[in-house]
Coordinates of N, CA and C in Angstrom, one line a residue:
M1213 N 0.8 -1.2 0.0 CA 0.0 0.0 0.0 C 0.9 1.2 0.0
A1214 N 0.6 2.2 -0.8 CA 1.4 3.4 -1.0 C 1.1 4.3 0.2
V1215 N 2.1 5.1 0.6 CA 1.9 6.0 1.7 C 1.1 7.2 1.2
S1216 N 0.1 7.6 1.9 CA -0.8 8.6 1.5 C -0.4 10.0 2.0
T1217 N -0.6 11.0 1.2 CA -0.3 12.3 1.7 C -1.6 13.0 2.1
V1218 N -2.7 12.3 2.1 CA -4.0 12.8 2.5 C -4.0 12.8 4.0
A1219 N -4.6 13.9 4.6 CA -4.7 14.0 6.1 C -5.3 12.8 6.7
D1220 N -4.9 12.5 7.9 CA -5.4 11.4 8.7 C -6.7 12.0 9.3
L1221 N -7.8 11.7 8.6 CA -9.1 12.2 9.0 C -9.6 11.7 10.4
G1222 N -9.2 10.5 10.7 CA -9.6 10.0 12.0 C -9.0 10.8 13.1
T1223 N -7.7 11.2 13.0 CA -7.0 12.1 14.0 C -7.5 13.5 13.9
L1224 N -7.6 14.0 12.7 CA -8.1 15.4 12.5 C -9.4 15.6 13.1
H1225 N -10.3 14.7 12.9 CA -11.7 14.9 13.4 C -11.9 14.1 14.7
Q1226 N -10.9 13.6 15.3 CA -10.9 12.9 16.6 C -12.0 11.8 16.8
F1227 N -11.9 10.9 15.9 CA -12.8 9.7 16.0 C -12.6 9.1 17.4
H1228 N -13.7 8.7 18.0 CA -13.6 8.0 19.3 C -14.9 7.3 19.5
G1229 N -14.8 6.1 20.0 CA -15.9 5.3 20.4 C -16.6 4.6 19.2
V1230 N -17.2 3.5 19.4 CA -18.0 2.8 18.5 C -19.3 2.4 19.2
Q1231 N -20.4 2.5 18.5 CA -21.7 2.1 19.1 C -22.4 1.2 18.2
P1232 N -22.2 -0.1 18.3 CA -22.9 -1.0 17.3 C -24.4 -0.9 17.5
V1233 N -25.1 -1.1 16.4 CA -26.5 -1.1 16.4 C -26.9 -2.6 16.1
L1234 N -27.7 -3.1 17.1 CA -28.2 -4.5 17.0 C -29.7 -4.5 16.6
P1235 N -30.0 -5.2 15.5 CA -31.4 -5.3 15.1 C -32.1 -6.3 16.1
V1236 N -33.2 -5.9 16.7 CA -33.9 -6.7 17.6 C -35.4 -6.7 17.3
A1237 N -36.1 -7.8 17.7 CA -37.5 -7.9 17.5 C -38.4 -7.0 18.3
D1238 N -37.9 -6.7 19.5 CA -38.7 -5.8 20.4 C -37.7 -5.0 21.3
A1239 N -37.7 -3.7 21.0 CA -36.6 -2.9 21.7 C -36.8 -2.8 23.2
A1240 N -38.0 -2.8 23.7 CA -38.2 -2.7 25.1 C -37.8 -4.0 25.8
R1241 N -38.2 -5.2 25.2 CA -37.8 -6.5 25.7 C -36.2 -6.6 25.7
A1242 N -35.6 -6.2 24.6 CA -34.2 -6.4 24.5 C -33.5 -5.5 25.5
A1243 N -34.0 -4.3 25.7 CA -33.4 -3.4 26.7 C -33.5 -3.9 28.1
R1244 N -34.6 -4.5 28.4 CA -34.8 -5.2 29.7 C -33.8 -6.3 29.9
Y1245 N -33.6 -7.1 28.9 CA -32.7 -8.2 29.0 C -31.2 -7.7 29.2
F1246 N -30.8 -6.7 28.5 CA -29.5 -6.2 28.6 C -29.3 -5.6 30.0
V1247 N -30.3 -4.9 30.6 CA -30.3 -4.3 31.9 C -30.4 -5.4 33.0
D1248 N -31.5 -6.2 33.0 CA -31.8 -7.1 34.1 C -30.9 -8.3 34.1
V1249 N -30.5 -8.8 32.9 CA -29.7 -10.1 32.9 C -28.2 -9.8 32.7
L1250 N -27.9 -8.9 31.8 CA -26.4 -8.8 31.4 C -25.7 -7.7 32.2
G1251 N -26.5 -6.8 33.0 CA -25.9 -5.9 33.8 C -25.6 -4.5 33.2
F1252 N -26.2 -4.2 32.1 CA -26.0 -2.8 31.5 C -27.0 -1.9 32.2
E1253 N -26.9 -0.6 31.8 CA -27.8 0.4 32.3 C -28.6 1.0 31.1
L1254 N -29.9 1.3 31.3 CA -30.6 1.9 30.2 C -30.2 3.4 30.0
D1255 N -29.7 3.7 28.9 CA -29.3 5.1 28.6 C -30.4 5.9 28.0
F1256 N -31.2 5.3 27.1 CA -32.4 5.9 26.6 C -33.3 4.9 25.9
I1257 N -34.5 5.2 25.8 CA -35.5 4.4 25.0 C -36.4 5.4 24.3
A1258 N -36.7 5.2 23.0 CA -37.4 6.2 22.3 C -38.5 5.6 21.5
G1259 N -39.6 6.3 21.2 CA -40.7 5.9 20.4 C -41.9 5.5 21.3
E1260 N -43.0 5.6 20.7 CA -44.2 5.2 21.4 C -45.1 4.3 20.5
P1261 N -45.1 3.0 20.5 CA -44.3 2.2 21.5 C -42.8 2.3 21.2
P1262 N -42.0 1.9 22.2 CA -40.5 2.0 22.0 C -40.0 1.2 20.8
S1263 N -39.1 1.8 20.1 CA -38.6 1.1 18.9 C -37.1 1.3 18.8
Y1264 N -36.5 2.1 19.7 CA -35.0 2.3 19.6 C -34.6 2.5 21.0
A1265 N -33.4 1.9 21.4 CA -32.9 2.1 22.8 C -31.4 2.0 22.7
R1266 N -30.8 2.6 23.8 CA -29.4 2.4 23.9 C -29.1 2.0 25.4
V1267 N -28.2 1.0 25.5 CA -27.8 0.6 26.8 C -26.3 0.9 27.0
K1268 N -25.8 1.1 28.2 CA -24.4 1.4 28.4 C -23.9 0.8 29.7
K1269 N -22.6 0.7 29.8 CA -22.0 0.3 31.0 C -20.6 1.0 31.1
G1270 N -20.3 1.5 32.2 CA -19.1 2.2 32.4 C -19.2 3.7 32.5
D1271 N -18.2 4.4 33.1 CA -18.3 5.8 33.3 C -16.9 6.5 33.1
R1272 N -16.0 5.9 32.4 CA -14.7 6.3 32.2 C -13.7 6.2 33.4
S1273 N -14.2 5.7 34.5 CA -13.4 5.5 35.7 C -12.4 4.3 35.5
Y1274 N -12.8 3.4 34.6 CA -11.9 2.2 34.3 C -11.8 1.9 32.9
G1275 N -12.0 2.9 32.0 CA -11.9 2.8 30.6 C -13.1 3.4 29.9
D1276 N -13.2 3.3 28.6 CA -14.3 3.9 27.9 C -15.6 3.1 28.1
P1277 N -16.7 3.8 28.2 CA -18.0 3.1 28.4 C -18.3 2.3 27.2
V1278 N -19.1 1.2 27.4 CA -19.6 0.4 26.3 C -21.0 0.8 26.0
Y1279 N -21.3 1.1 24.8 CA -22.7 1.5 24.4 C -23.1 0.5 23.3
L1280 N -24.4 0.1 23.4 CA -25.0 -0.8 22.4 C -26.4 -0.2 22.1
R1281 N -26.6 0.0 20.8 CA -27.9 0.5 20.3 C -28.8 -0.6 19.9
L1282 N -30.1 -0.6 20.3 CA -31.0 -1.7 20.0 C -32.1 -1.1 19.1
W1283 N -32.2 -1.6 17.9 CA -33.1 -1.1 16.9 C -34.1 -2.1 16.6
Q1284 N -35.4 -1.8 16.8 CA -36.5 -2.7 16.6 C -36.8 -2.8 15.1
C1285 N -36.6 -4.0 14.5 CA -36.9 -4.2 13.1 C -37.9 -5.3 12.8
G1286 N -38.5 -5.8 13.8 CA -39.6 -6.8 13.6 C -39.2 -8.2 13.3
R1287 N -37.9 -8.5 13.3 CA -37.5 -9.9 13.0 C -37.2 -10.6 14.2
R1288 N -37.6 -11.8 14.4 CA -37.3 -12.6 15.5 C -36.3 -13.7 15.2
E1289 N -36.3 -14.2 14.0 CA -35.4 -15.3 13.6 C -34.0 -14.8 13.5
A1290 N -33.0 -15.7 13.9 CA -31.6 -15.3 13.8 C -31.2 -15.2 12.4
S1291 N -30.4 -14.2 12.1 CA -29.8 -14.0 10.8 C -28.5 -14.9 10.7
P1292 N -28.1 -15.1 9.5 CA -26.8 -15.8 9.3 C -25.7 -15.0 10.1
W1293 N -24.7 -15.8 10.5 CA -23.6 -15.1 11.3 C -23.0 -14.0 10.5
R1294 N -22.9 -12.8 11.1 CA -22.3 -11.7 10.4 C -21.1 -11.1 11.3
G1295 N -20.8 -11.7 12.4 CA -19.8 -11.2 13.2 C -20.2 -11.2 14.7
E1296 N -19.5 -10.6 15.5 CA -19.9 -10.5 16.9 C -19.3 -9.3 17.5
I1297 N -19.8 -9.0 18.7 CA -19.3 -7.8 19.5 C -18.4 -8.3 20.6
V1298 N -17.3 -7.7 20.7 CA -16.3 -8.1 21.8 C -16.3 -7.0 22.9
I1299 N -16.6 -7.4 24.1 CA -16.6 -6.5 25.2 C -15.5 -6.8 26.2
H1300 N -14.6 -5.9 26.4 CA -13.5 -6.1 27.3 C -13.9 -5.9 28.7
V1301 N -13.5 -6.8 29.6 CA -13.9 -6.8 31.0 C -12.6 -6.6 31.8
G1302 N -12.7 -5.7 32.8 CA -11.5 -5.4 33.6 C -11.0 -6.4 34.6
K1303 N -12.0 -7.2 35.2 CA -11.6 -8.2 36.2 C -12.6 -9.3 36.3
D1304 N -12.1 -10.5 36.7 CA -12.9 -11.6 37.1 C -13.8 -12.1 35.9
I1305 N -13.3 -12.4 34.8 CA -14.0 -12.9 33.7 C -14.8 -14.2 34.0
D1306 N -14.2 -15.1 34.8 CA -14.8 -16.3 35.2 C -16.0 -16.1 36.2
G1307 N -15.9 -15.1 37.0 CA -17.0 -14.7 37.9 C -18.2 -14.1 37.1
L1308 N -17.9 -13.4 36.0 CA -19.0 -12.9 35.2 C -19.7 -14.0 34.5
H1309 N -18.9 -15.0 34.0 CA -19.4 -16.1 33.3 C -20.4 -16.9 34.3
A1310 N -19.9 -17.1 35.5 CA -20.7 -17.8 36.5 C -22.0 -17.1 36.8
A1311 N -21.9 -15.8 36.9 CA -23.1 -14.9 37.2 C -24.1 -15.1 36.0
Y1312 N -23.6 -15.0 34.8 CA -24.5 -15.1 33.6 C -25.2 -16.5 33.6
L1313 N -24.4 -17.6 33.9 CA -25.0 -18.9 33.9 C -26.2 -19.0 34.9
Q1314 N -26.0 -18.4 36.1 CA -27.0 -18.3 37.1 C -28.3 -17.6 36.7
R1315 N -28.1 -16.6 35.7 CA -29.2 -15.8 35.2 C -29.8 -16.5 34.0
G1316 N -29.3 -17.6 33.6 CA -29.9 -18.3 32.5 C -29.5 -17.9 31.1
V1317 N -28.4 -17.2 31.0 CA -27.8 -16.7 29.8 C -27.4 -17.9 28.9
T1318 N -27.6 -17.8 27.6 CA -27.2 -18.9 26.7 C -25.7 -18.7 26.4
V1319 N -24.8 -19.5 27.0 CA -23.4 -19.5 26.8 C -23.1 -20.4 25.6
I1320 N -22.5 -19.9 24.6 CA -22.2 -20.8 23.4 C -20.7 -21.2 23.4
E1321 N -19.8 -20.5 24.1 CA -18.4 -20.9 24.3 C -18.0 -20.6 25.7
P1322 N -17.6 -21.7 26.5 CA -17.2 -21.5 27.9 C -15.9 -20.7 28.0
P1323 N -15.6 -20.2 29.2 CA -14.3 -19.4 29.3 C -13.1 -20.3 28.9
T1324 N -12.3 -19.6 28.0 CA -11.1 -20.3 27.5 C -10.0 -19.3 27.5
S1325 N -8.8 -19.8 27.9 CA -7.6 -18.9 27.9 C -7.0 -19.1 26.5
Q1326 N -6.9 -18.0 25.8 CA -6.4 -18.0 24.4 C -4.9 -17.7 24.3
P1327 N -4.2 -18.2 23.3 CA -2.8 -17.9 23.1 C -2.5 -16.5 22.9
W1328 N -3.4 -15.6 22.6 CA -3.2 -14.2 22.3 C -3.3 -13.4 23.6
G1329 N -3.4 -14.1 24.8 CA -3.3 -13.4 26.1 C -4.7 -13.0 26.7
L1330 N -5.8 -13.5 26.1 CA -7.1 -13.1 26.7 C -7.8 -14.4 27.2
R1331 N -8.6 -14.3 28.2 CA -9.5 -15.3 28.6 C -10.9 -14.8 28.2
E1332 N -11.6 -15.6 27.5 CA -12.9 -15.1 26.9 C -14.0 -16.2 26.9
F1333 N -15.2 -15.7 26.8 CA -16.4 -16.6 26.6 C -17.4 -15.9 25.7
A1334 N -18.3 -16.6 25.1 CA -19.3 -16.0 24.2 C -20.7 -16.4 24.6
I1335 N -21.6 -15.5 24.4 CA -23.0 -15.8 24.7 C -23.8 -15.4 23.5
R1336 N -25.0 -15.9 23.4 CA -26.0 -15.5 22.4 C -27.2 -14.9 23.1
E1337 N -27.5 -13.7 22.8 CA -28.7 -13.0 23.4 C -29.9 -13.4 22.7
P1338 N -31.1 -13.1 23.2 CA -32.4 -13.6 22.6 C -32.6 -13.3 21.2
D1339 N -32.1 -12.2 20.6 CA -32.3 -11.9 19.2 C -31.2 -12.6 18.3
G1340 N -30.3 -13.4 18.9 CA -29.4 -14.2 18.1 C -28.0 -13.6 18.0
H1341 N -27.8 -12.4 18.6 CA -26.5 -11.7 18.5 C -25.5 -12.4 19.4
I1342 N -24.2 -12.5 19.0 CA -23.2 -13.1 19.8 C -22.4 -11.9 20.4
L1343 N -22.2 -12.0 21.7 CA -21.4 -11.1 22.5 C -20.3 -11.9 23.1
R1344 N -19.0 -11.5 22.9 CA -17.9 -12.2 23.4 C -17.3 -11.3 24.5
F1345 N -17.2 -11.8 25.7 CA -16.6 -11.1 26.8 C -15.2 -11.6 27.1
C1346 N -14.2 -10.7 27.2 CA -12.8 -11.1 27.3 C -12.1 -10.2 28.3
G1347 N -11.1 -10.8 29.0 CA -10.2 -10.1 29.9 C -8.8 -10.6 29.8
Y1348 N -7.8 -9.8 30.1 CA -6.4 -10.2 30.0 C -6.1 -11.2 31.0
L1349 N -5.2 -12.2 30.7 CA -4.8 -13.2 31.6 C -3.9 -12.7 32.6

């Protein structure tokens, strides 16, 4: 790849943060699941009836907050695999896994220590999205 003389727009415009949008069958139900089961906080819910929501966790005291947007699109069936969301955890990844099991979360990969220095596990939430939680060994 040739070296570009074009300005680094990401730096120039201070790109920061990513907020994935997850299509869900019911925004209110999905928001309750993320709050009540996975431990997020409701940041906002919009529409009457609700059709769009954002959940978050964190306050910059231990890293950047995690934001997920939940968009109601009326589909319940799982789509073909398109990727997954990776959420970094600061401590006790095994304790988080155990807590999720107690709450009935569908774990699709148990905690595993990876050769790249992370311990991680993966879950599938009710709309079929895969969330991978990982922490440093």
